[in-house]
PDB file of C-alpha atoms in Angstrom:
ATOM      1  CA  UNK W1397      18.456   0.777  -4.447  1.00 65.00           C
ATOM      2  CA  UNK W1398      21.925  -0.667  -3.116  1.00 79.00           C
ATOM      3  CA  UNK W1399      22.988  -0.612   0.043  1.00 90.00           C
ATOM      4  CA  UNK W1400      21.079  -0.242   3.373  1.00 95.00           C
ATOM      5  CA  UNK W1401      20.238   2.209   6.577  1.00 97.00           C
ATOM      6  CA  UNK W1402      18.450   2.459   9.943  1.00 96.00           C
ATOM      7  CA  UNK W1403      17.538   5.480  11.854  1.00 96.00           C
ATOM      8  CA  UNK W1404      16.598   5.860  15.361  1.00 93.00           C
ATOM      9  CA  UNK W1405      16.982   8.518  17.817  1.00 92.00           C
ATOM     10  CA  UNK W1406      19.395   9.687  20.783  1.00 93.00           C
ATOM     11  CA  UNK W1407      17.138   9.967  23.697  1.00 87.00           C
ATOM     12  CA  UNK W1408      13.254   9.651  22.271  1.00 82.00           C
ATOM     13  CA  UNK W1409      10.917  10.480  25.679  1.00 77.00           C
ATOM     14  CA  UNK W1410       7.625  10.941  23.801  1.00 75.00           C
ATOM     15  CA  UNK W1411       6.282   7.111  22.482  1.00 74.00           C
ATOM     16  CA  UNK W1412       3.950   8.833  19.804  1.00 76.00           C
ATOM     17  CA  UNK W1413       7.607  10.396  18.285  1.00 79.00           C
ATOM     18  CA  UNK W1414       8.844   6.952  18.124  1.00 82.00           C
ATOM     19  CA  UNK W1415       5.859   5.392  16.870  1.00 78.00           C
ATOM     20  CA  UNK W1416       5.259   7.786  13.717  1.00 83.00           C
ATOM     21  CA  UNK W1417       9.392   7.604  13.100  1.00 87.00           C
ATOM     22  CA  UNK W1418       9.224   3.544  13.261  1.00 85.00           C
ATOM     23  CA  UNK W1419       6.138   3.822  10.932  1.00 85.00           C
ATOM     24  CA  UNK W1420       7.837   6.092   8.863  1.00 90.00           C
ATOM     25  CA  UNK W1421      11.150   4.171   8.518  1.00 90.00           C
ATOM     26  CA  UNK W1422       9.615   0.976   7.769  1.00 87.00           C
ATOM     27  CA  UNK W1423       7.280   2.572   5.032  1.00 89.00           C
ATOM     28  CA  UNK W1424      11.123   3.675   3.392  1.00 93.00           C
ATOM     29  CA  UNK W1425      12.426   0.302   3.546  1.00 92.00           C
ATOM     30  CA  UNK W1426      14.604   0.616   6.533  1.00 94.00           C
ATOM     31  CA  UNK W1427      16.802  -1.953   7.700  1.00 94.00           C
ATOM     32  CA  UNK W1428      16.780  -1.415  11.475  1.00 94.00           C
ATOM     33  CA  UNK W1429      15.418   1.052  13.668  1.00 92.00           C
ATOM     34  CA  UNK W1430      17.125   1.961  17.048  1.00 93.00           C
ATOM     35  CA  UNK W1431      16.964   4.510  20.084  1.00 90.00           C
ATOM     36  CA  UNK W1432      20.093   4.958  22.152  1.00 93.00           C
ATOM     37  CA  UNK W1433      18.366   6.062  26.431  1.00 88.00           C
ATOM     38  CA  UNK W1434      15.301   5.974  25.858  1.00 81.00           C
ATOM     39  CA  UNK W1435      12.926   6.905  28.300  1.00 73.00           C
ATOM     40  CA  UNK W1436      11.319   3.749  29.543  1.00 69.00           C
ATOM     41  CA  UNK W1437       7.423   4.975  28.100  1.00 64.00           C
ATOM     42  CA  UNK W1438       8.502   4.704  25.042  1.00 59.00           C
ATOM     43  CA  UNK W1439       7.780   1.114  24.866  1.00 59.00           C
ATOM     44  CA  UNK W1440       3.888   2.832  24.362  1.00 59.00           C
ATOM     45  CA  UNK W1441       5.168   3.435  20.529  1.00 57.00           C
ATOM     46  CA  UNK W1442       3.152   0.286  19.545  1.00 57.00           C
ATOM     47  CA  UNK W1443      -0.104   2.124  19.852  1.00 58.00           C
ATOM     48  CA  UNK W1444       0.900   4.907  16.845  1.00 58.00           C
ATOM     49  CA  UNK W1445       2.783   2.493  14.943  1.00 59.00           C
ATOM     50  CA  UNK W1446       0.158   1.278  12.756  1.00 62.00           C
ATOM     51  CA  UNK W1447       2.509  -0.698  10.381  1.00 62.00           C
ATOM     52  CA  UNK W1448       3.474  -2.384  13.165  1.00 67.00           C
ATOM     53  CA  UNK W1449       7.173  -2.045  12.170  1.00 64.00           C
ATOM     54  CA  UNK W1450       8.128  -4.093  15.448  1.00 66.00           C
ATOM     55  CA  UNK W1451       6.952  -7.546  13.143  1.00 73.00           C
ATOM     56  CA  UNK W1452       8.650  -6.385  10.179  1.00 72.00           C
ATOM     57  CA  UNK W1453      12.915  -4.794  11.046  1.00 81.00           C
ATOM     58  CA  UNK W1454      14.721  -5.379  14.315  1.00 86.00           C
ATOM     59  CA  UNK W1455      14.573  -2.567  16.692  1.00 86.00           C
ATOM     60  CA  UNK W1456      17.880  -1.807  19.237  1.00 91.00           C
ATOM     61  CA  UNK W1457      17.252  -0.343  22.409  1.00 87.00           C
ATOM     62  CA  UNK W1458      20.687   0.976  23.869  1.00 92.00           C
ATOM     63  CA  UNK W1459      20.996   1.786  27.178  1.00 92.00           C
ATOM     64  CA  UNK W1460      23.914   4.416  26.154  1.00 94.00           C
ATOM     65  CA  UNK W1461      26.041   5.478  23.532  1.00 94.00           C
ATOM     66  CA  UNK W1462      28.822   2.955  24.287  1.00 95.00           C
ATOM     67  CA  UNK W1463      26.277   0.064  23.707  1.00 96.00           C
ATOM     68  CA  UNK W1464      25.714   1.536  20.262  1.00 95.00           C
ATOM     69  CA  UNK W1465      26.798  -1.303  17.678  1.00 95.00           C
ATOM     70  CA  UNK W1466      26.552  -0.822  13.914  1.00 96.00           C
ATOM     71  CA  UNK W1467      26.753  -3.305  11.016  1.00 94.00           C
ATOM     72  CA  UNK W1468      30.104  -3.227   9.550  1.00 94.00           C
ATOM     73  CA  UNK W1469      30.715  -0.620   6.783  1.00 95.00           C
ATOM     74  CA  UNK W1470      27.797   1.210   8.361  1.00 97.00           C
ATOM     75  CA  UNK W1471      28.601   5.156   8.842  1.00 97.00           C
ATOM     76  CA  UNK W1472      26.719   6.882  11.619  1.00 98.00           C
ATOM     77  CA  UNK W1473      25.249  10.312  10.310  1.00 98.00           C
ATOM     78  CA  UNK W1474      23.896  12.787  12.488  1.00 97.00           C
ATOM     79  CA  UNK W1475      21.049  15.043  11.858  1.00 96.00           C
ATOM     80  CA  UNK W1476      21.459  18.513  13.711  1.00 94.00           C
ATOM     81  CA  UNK W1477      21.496  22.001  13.009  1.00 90.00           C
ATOM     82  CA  UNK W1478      25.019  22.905  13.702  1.00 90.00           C
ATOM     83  CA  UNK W1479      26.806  25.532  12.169  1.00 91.00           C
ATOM     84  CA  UNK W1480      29.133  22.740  10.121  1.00 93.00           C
ATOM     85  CA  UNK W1481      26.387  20.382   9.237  1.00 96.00           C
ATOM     86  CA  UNK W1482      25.969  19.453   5.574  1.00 97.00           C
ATOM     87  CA  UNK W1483      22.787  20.897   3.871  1.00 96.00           C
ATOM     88  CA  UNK W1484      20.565  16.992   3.035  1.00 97.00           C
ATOM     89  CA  UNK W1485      20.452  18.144  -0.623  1.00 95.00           C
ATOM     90  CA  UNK W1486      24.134  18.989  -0.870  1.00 96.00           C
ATOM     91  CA  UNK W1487      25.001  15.521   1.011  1.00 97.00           C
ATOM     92  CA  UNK W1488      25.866  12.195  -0.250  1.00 96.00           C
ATOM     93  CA  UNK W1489      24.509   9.296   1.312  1.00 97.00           C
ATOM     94  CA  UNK W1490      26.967   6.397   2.368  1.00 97.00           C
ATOM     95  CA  UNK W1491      25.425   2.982   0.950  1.00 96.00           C
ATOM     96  CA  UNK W1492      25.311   1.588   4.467  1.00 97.00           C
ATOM     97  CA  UNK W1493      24.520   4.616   7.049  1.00 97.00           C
ATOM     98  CA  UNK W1494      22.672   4.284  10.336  1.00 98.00           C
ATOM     99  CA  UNK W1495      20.934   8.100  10.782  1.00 98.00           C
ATOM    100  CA  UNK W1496      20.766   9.442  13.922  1.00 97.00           C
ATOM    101  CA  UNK W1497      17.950  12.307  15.340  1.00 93.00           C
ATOM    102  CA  UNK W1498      18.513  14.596  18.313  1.00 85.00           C
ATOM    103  CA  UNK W1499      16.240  13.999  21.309  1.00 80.00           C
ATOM    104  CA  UNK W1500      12.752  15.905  21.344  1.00 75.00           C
ATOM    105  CA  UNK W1501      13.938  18.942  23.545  1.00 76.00           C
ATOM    106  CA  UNK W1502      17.108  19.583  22.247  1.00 80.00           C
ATOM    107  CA  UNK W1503      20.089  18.626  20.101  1.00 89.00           C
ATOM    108  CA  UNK W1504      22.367  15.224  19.493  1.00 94.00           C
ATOM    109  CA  UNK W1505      24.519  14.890  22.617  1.00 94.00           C
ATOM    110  CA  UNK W1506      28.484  16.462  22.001  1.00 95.00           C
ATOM    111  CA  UNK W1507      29.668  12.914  22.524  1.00 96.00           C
ATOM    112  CA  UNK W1508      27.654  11.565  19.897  1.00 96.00           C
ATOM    113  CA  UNK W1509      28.342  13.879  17.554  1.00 96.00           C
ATOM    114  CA  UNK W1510      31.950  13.309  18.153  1.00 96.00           C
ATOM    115  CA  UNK W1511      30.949   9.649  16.825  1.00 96.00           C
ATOM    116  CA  UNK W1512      29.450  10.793  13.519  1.00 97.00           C
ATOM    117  CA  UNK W1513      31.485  10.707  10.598  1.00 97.00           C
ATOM    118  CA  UNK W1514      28.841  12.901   8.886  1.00 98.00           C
ATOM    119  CA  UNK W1515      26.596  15.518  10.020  1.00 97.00           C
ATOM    120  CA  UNK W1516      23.834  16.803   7.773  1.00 97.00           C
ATOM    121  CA  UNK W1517      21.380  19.485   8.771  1.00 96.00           C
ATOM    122  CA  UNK W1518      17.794  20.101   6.811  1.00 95.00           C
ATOM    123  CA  UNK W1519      18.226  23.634   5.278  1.00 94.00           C
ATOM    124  CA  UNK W1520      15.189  25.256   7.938  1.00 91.00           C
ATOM    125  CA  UNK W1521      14.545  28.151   9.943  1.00 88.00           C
ATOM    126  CA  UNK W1522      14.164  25.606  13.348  1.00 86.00           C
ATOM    127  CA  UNK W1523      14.191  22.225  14.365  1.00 85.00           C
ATOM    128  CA  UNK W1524      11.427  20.429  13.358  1.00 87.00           C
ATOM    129  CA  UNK W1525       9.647  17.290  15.283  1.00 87.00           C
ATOM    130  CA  UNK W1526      11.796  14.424  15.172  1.00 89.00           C
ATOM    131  CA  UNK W1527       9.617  12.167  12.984  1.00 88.00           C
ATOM    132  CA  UNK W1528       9.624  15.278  10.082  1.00 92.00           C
ATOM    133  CA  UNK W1529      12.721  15.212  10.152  1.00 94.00           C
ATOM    134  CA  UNK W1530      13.303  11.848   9.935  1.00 95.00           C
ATOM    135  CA  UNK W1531      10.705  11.393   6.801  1.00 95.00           C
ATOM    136  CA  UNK W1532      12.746  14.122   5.049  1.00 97.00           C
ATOM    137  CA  UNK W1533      16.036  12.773   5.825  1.00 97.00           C
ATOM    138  CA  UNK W1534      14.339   8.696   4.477  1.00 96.00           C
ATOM    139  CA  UNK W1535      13.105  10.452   1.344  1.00 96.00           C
ATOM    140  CA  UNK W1536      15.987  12.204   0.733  1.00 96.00           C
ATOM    141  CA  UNK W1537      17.977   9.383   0.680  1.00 96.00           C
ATOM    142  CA  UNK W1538      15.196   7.356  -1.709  1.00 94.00           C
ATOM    143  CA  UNK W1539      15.947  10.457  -4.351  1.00 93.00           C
ATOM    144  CA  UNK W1540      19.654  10.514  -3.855  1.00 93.00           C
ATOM    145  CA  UNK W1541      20.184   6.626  -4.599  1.00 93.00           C
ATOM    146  CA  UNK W1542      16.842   5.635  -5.155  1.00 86.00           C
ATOM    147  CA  UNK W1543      17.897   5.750  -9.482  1.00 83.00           C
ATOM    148  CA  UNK W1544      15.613   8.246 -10.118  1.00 84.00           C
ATOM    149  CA  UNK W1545      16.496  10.192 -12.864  1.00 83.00           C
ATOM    150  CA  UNK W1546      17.091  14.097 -13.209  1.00 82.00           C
ATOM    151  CA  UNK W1547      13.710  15.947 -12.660  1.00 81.00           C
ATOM    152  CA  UNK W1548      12.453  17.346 -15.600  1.00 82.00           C
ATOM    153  CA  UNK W1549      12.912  21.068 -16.658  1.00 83.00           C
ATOM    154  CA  UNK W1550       9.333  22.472 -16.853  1.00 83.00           C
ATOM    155  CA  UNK W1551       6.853  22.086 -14.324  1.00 86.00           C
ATOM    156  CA  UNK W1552       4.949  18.256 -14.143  1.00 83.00           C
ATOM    157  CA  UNK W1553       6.005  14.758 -14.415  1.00 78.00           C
ATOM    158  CA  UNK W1554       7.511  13.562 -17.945  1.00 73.00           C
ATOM    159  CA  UNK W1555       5.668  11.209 -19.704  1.00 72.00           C
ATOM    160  CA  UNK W1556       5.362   7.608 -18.128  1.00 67.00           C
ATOM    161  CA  UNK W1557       6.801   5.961 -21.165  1.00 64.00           C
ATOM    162  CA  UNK W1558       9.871   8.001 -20.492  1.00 54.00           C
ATOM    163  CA  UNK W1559      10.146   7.587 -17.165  1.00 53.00           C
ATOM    164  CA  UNK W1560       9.973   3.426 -17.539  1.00 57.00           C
ATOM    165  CA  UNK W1561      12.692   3.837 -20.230  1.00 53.00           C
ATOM    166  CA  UNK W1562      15.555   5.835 -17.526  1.00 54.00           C
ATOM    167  CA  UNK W1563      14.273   3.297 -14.723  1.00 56.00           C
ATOM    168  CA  UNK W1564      16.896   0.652 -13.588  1.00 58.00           C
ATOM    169  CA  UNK W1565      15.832  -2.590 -14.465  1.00 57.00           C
ATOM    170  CA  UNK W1566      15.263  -5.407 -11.454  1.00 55.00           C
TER     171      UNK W1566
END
């Protein structure tokens, strides 16, 4: 797959969140992982981060939205349920994005919204917990550029020796 993304989270307060996200995100083959205000007991993530993602991408703890620095030709896409949000399986994903979650209790703050250039919502009822919605945003993203070809047109898998022919080489 070409390109790269992080994810983190605008305001994470419960550590076991954080934990299963960072797990989560390194299991995808993120390329960072970041929170932006944190609460300070978040640093507790290490005890349901079993991957122990800390050893394996660089995590960036902002203090606040204006310490928020991306890698160049990265686009910042928010995940929210807001009336103009992109439905994930009607959304292209940039090559380089850095996703961003809405804090536990509530929603993505108006000023960072403001700094998305994308905002994608998963097509639910409700908000779901932050690290769902982060898995479904990851895998999303792995079927969108992942290379995976079209999914067959009757129920099951097609055979493997078809599936190693359509697969991109390397």
């Amino acid at each position: 797959m070409r390109g790269f993304f992080g994810i983190g989270c605008e305001e994470m307060s419960k550590p076991m969140n954080l934990g299963a996200l960072m797990r989560t995100s390194h299991a995808f083959g993120a390329s960072f992982f970041f929170t932006i205000n944190a609460h300070p007991k978040v640093r507790e993530a290490y005890n349901s981060d079993t991957s122990r993602s800390f050893d394996h991408m660089p995590y960036y703890a902002w203090d606040t939205l204006a310490d928020l620095r991306l890698p160049r030709g990265c686009v910042l896409v928010g995940v929210e349920l807001t009336d103009d949000a992109v439905e994930l399986p009607r959304f292209q994903h940039p090559q380089a994005a850095a996703y961003v979650m809405g804090r536990e209790r509530g929603s993505l703050s108006p000023e960072m919204l403001a700094r998305c250039k994308h905002v994608v919502k998963i097509p639910t009822k409700f908000c779901l917990n932050v690290g769902l919605a982060g898995a479904l945003v990851m895998y999303d993203r792995v079927l969108a550029l992942g290379g995976y070809p079209a999914r067959p047109i009757m129920p099951g898998g097609p055979r493997l020796e078809m599936t190693e022919a359509v697969r991109p080489k390397g």
